[in-house]
PDB file of C-alpha atoms in Angstrom:
ATOM      1  CA  GLN A   1      -2.102   8.139 -20.942  1.00 92.00           C
ATOM      2  CA  VAL A   2      -3.772  10.994 -19.096  1.00 96.00           C
ATOM      3  CA  GLN A   3      -1.841  12.205 -16.081  1.00 96.00           C
ATOM      4  CA  VAL A   4      -2.206  15.105 -13.702  1.00 97.00           C
ATOM      5  CA  VAL A   5       0.467  15.564 -11.042  1.00 98.00           C
ATOM      6  CA  GLU A   6       0.254  18.048  -8.187  1.00 98.00           C
ATOM      7  CA  SER A   7       3.169  19.658  -6.373  1.00 98.00           C
ATOM      8  CA  GLY A   8       3.911  22.569  -4.087  1.00 98.00           C
ATOM      9  CA  GLY A   9       2.219  21.597  -0.856  1.00 98.00           C
ATOM     10  CA  GLY A  10       3.781  22.039   2.551  1.00 98.00           C
ATOM     11  CA  LEU A  11       3.499  23.518   6.020  1.00 98.00           C
ATOM     12  CA  VAL A  12       2.645  27.200   6.275  1.00 98.00           C
ATOM     13  CA  GLN A  13       1.641  29.512   9.116  1.00 98.00           C
ATOM     14  CA  PRO A  14      -1.812  31.087   9.230  1.00 98.00           C
ATOM     15  CA  GLY A  15      -1.889  34.136   6.994  1.00 98.00           C
ATOM     16  CA  GLY A  16       0.808  32.727   4.752  1.00 98.00           C
ATOM     17  CA  SER A  17       0.790  31.801   1.080  1.00 98.00           C
ATOM     18  CA  LEU A  18       1.484  28.766  -1.070  1.00 98.00           C
ATOM     19  CA  ARG A  19       1.311  28.085  -4.789  1.00 98.00           C
ATOM     20  CA  LEU A  20       0.314  24.645  -5.979  1.00 98.00           C
ATOM     21  CA  SER A  21       1.033  23.365  -9.469  1.00 98.00           C
ATOM     22  CA  CYS A  22      -0.651  20.708 -11.554  1.00 98.00           C
ATOM     23  CA  ALA A  23       1.336  19.282 -14.462  1.00 97.00           C
ATOM     24  CA  ALA A  24      -0.893  17.775 -17.156  1.00 97.00           C
ATOM     25  CA  SER A  25      -0.204  15.350 -19.975  1.00 95.00           C
ATOM     26  CA  GLY A  26      -1.917  12.878 -22.281  1.00 94.00           C
ATOM     27  CA  PHE A  27      -4.856  15.065 -23.342  1.00 94.00           C
ATOM     28  CA  THR A  28      -5.595  18.341 -25.096  1.00 93.00           C
ATOM     29  CA  PHE A  29      -5.019  20.642 -22.143  1.00 94.00           C
ATOM     30  CA  SER A  30      -5.819  23.854 -24.007  1.00 93.00           C
ATOM     31  CA  SER A  31      -9.393  22.792 -24.734  1.00 93.00           C
ATOM     32  CA  ASN A  32     -10.272  21.373 -21.317  1.00 95.00           C
ATOM     33  CA  ALA A  33     -11.634  22.855 -18.128  1.00 97.00           C
ATOM     34  CA  MET A  34      -9.629  21.930 -15.037  1.00 97.00           C
ATOM     35  CA  LYS A  35     -10.536  21.817 -11.378  1.00 98.00           C
ATOM     36  CA  TRP A  36      -8.926  21.880  -7.940  1.00 98.00           C
ATOM     37  CA  TYR A  37     -10.458  19.864  -5.119  1.00 98.00           C
ATOM     38  CA  ARG A  38      -9.426  19.417  -1.513  1.00 98.00           C
ATOM     39  CA  GLN A  39     -10.127  16.967   1.249  1.00 98.00           C
ATOM     40  CA  ALA A  40      -9.673  17.686   4.932  1.00 96.00           C
ATOM     41  CA  PRO A  41      -9.181  14.827   7.400  1.00 90.00           C
ATOM     42  CA  GLY A  42     -12.489  13.145   8.144  1.00 93.00           C
ATOM     43  CA  LYS A  43     -14.379  15.226   5.588  1.00 96.00           C
ATOM     44  CA  GLN A  44     -15.657  14.737   2.072  1.00 97.00           C
ATOM     45  CA  ARG A  45     -13.697  15.980  -0.911  1.00 97.00           C
ATOM     46  CA  GLU A  46     -14.889  19.441  -1.932  1.00 98.00           C
ATOM     47  CA  LEU A  47     -14.515  21.583  -5.015  1.00 98.00           C
ATOM     48  CA  VAL A  48     -12.142  24.516  -4.535  1.00 98.00           C
ATOM     49  CA  GLY A  49     -12.491  26.056  -7.967  1.00 98.00           C
ATOM     50  CA  THR A  50     -12.643  25.669 -11.728  1.00 98.00           C
ATOM     51  CA  ILE A  51     -10.864  27.231 -14.659  1.00 98.00           C
ATOM     52  CA  THR A  52     -12.337  26.908 -18.141  1.00 97.00           C
ATOM     53  CA  SER A  53     -10.332  26.476 -21.318  1.00 95.00           C
ATOM     54  CA  SER A  54     -10.697  30.214 -21.922  1.00 95.00           C
ATOM     55  CA  GLY A  55      -9.431  31.068 -18.457  1.00 95.00           C
ATOM     56  CA  ARG A  56     -12.710  31.926 -16.759  1.00 97.00           C
ATOM     57  CA  THR A  57     -12.617  30.990 -13.080  1.00 98.00           C
ATOM     58  CA  SER A  58     -15.096  30.225 -10.330  1.00 98.00           C
ATOM     59  CA  TYR A  59     -14.466  29.481  -6.661  1.00 98.00           C
ATOM     60  CA  ALA A  60     -16.022  28.016  -3.567  1.00 98.00           C
ATOM     61  CA  ASP A  61     -17.321  30.709  -1.227  1.00 98.00           C
ATOM     62  CA  SER A  62     -14.855  29.586   1.433  1.00 97.00           C
ATOM     63  CA  VAL A  63     -11.839  30.552  -0.698  1.00 98.00           C
ATOM     64  CA  LYS A  64     -13.212  33.411  -2.791  1.00 98.00           C
ATOM     65  CA  GLY A  65     -10.945  36.445  -2.642  1.00 98.00           C
ATOM     66  CA  ARG A  66      -8.029  34.440  -1.209  1.00 98.00           C
ATOM     67  CA  PHE A  67      -7.329  31.770  -3.847  1.00 98.00           C
ATOM     68  CA  THR A  68      -6.612  32.247  -7.548  1.00 98.00           C
ATOM     69  CA  ILE A  69      -6.535  29.593 -10.249  1.00 98.00           C
ATOM     70  CA  SER A  70      -4.546  30.153 -13.415  1.00 98.00           C
ATOM     71  CA  ARG A  71      -3.253  28.089 -16.287  1.00 97.00           C
ATOM     72  CA  THR A  72      -0.627  28.117 -19.013  1.00 95.00           C
ATOM     73  CA  ASN A  73      -0.259  25.990 -22.101  1.00 92.00           C
ATOM     74  CA  VAL A  74       3.488  25.993 -21.455  1.00 92.00           C
ATOM     75  CA  GLY A  75       4.088  22.734 -19.646  1.00 91.00           C
ATOM     76  CA  PRO A  76       1.144  22.636 -19.629  1.00 96.00           C
ATOM     77  CA  LEU A  77       0.364  23.655 -16.067  1.00 96.00           C
ATOM     78  CA  MET A  78      -2.473  24.760 -13.839  1.00 98.00           C
ATOM     79  CA  TYR A  79      -1.789  26.738 -10.661  1.00 98.00           C
ATOM     80  CA  LEU A  80      -3.564  27.418  -7.394  1.00 98.00           C
ATOM     81  CA  GLN A  81      -2.273  30.540  -5.643  1.00 98.00           C
ATOM     82  CA  MET A  82      -3.415  30.462  -2.025  1.00 98.00           C
ATOM     83  CA  ASN A  83      -3.123  33.594   0.108  1.00 98.00           C
ATOM     84  CA  SER A  84      -4.257  34.458   3.616  1.00 98.00           C
ATOM     85  CA  LEU A  85      -4.288  30.782   4.488  1.00 98.00           C
ATOM     86  CA  LYS A  86      -6.329  29.592   7.435  1.00 98.00           C
ATOM     87  CA  PRO A  87      -6.083  26.403   9.521  1.00 97.00           C
ATOM     88  CA  GLU A  88      -9.339  25.245   7.936  1.00 96.00           C
ATOM     89  CA  ASP A  89      -7.582  25.226   4.543  1.00 98.00           C
ATOM     90  CA  THR A  90      -5.561  22.238   5.736  1.00 98.00           C
ATOM     91  CA  GLY A  91      -5.993  19.133   3.622  1.00 98.00           C
ATOM     92  CA  ALA A  92      -4.916  17.234   0.551  1.00 98.00           C
ATOM     93  CA  TYR A  93      -5.343  19.208  -2.662  1.00 98.00           C
ATOM     94  CA  TYR A  94      -6.151  17.415  -5.910  1.00 98.00           C
ATOM     95  CA  CYS A  95      -6.064  18.324  -9.567  1.00 98.00           C
ATOM     96  CA  TYR A  96      -8.965  16.970 -11.643  1.00 98.00           C
ATOM     97  CA  VAL A  97      -9.860  16.685 -15.302  1.00 97.00           C
ATOM     98  CA  THR A  98     -12.493  14.888 -17.331  1.00 95.00           C
ATOM     99  CA  TRP A  99     -11.322  13.514 -20.679  1.00 94.00           C
ATOM    100  CA  SER A 100     -13.161  11.217 -23.076  1.00 93.00           C
ATOM    101  CA  GLY A 101     -15.830  10.557 -20.501  1.00 93.00           C
ATOM    102  CA  ARG A 102     -13.460   9.518 -17.725  1.00 95.00           C
ATOM    103  CA  ASP A 103     -12.413  11.274 -14.550  1.00 96.00           C
ATOM    104  CA  TYR A 104      -8.744  11.689 -13.745  1.00 97.00           C
ATOM    105  CA  TRP A 105      -7.280  12.669 -10.377  1.00 97.00           C
ATOM    106  CA  GLY A 106      -3.769  13.382  -9.273  1.00 96.00           C
ATOM    107  CA  GLN A 107      -2.232  11.785  -6.206  1.00 97.00           C
ATOM    108  CA  GLY A 108      -2.729  14.956  -4.180  1.00 97.00           C
ATOM    109  CA  THR A 109      -0.404  17.332  -2.394  1.00 98.00           C
ATOM    110  CA  GLN A 110      -0.728  18.020   1.337  1.00 98.00           C
ATOM    111  CA  VAL A 111      -1.247  21.538   2.646  1.00 98.00           C
ATOM    112  CA  THR A 112      -0.999  22.096   6.387  1.00 98.00           C
ATOM    113  CA  VAL A 113      -1.770  25.499   7.868  1.00 98.00           C
ATOM    114  CA  SER A 114      -0.584  25.653  11.445  1.00 97.00           C
ATOM    115  CA  SER A 115       1.433  27.803  13.810  1.00 95.00           C
TER     116      SER A 115
END
């Protein structure tokens, strides 16, 4: 079955970096766009960015220039490189894919940016 599993979250100081990973299985990863979402406490889940099957990326304005999404068919894996982290980046980060008309979410990985 389709699975996406996030990892790599943790506690980091403001200005620091983290790299999240999303391990995918059960679908044709190479032909699918993938997305990262996040949800801060008490707020709605929001789109962080998208990577197409060809590797084209787009980002929310709030993370543009600081976050980078990449992917590899080895694994296969999707990554979210987060630099210059701010306290407002704190939240649970989710990997997302649509396959055969259904939405699939990972369990999330927690990122906390605090001194």
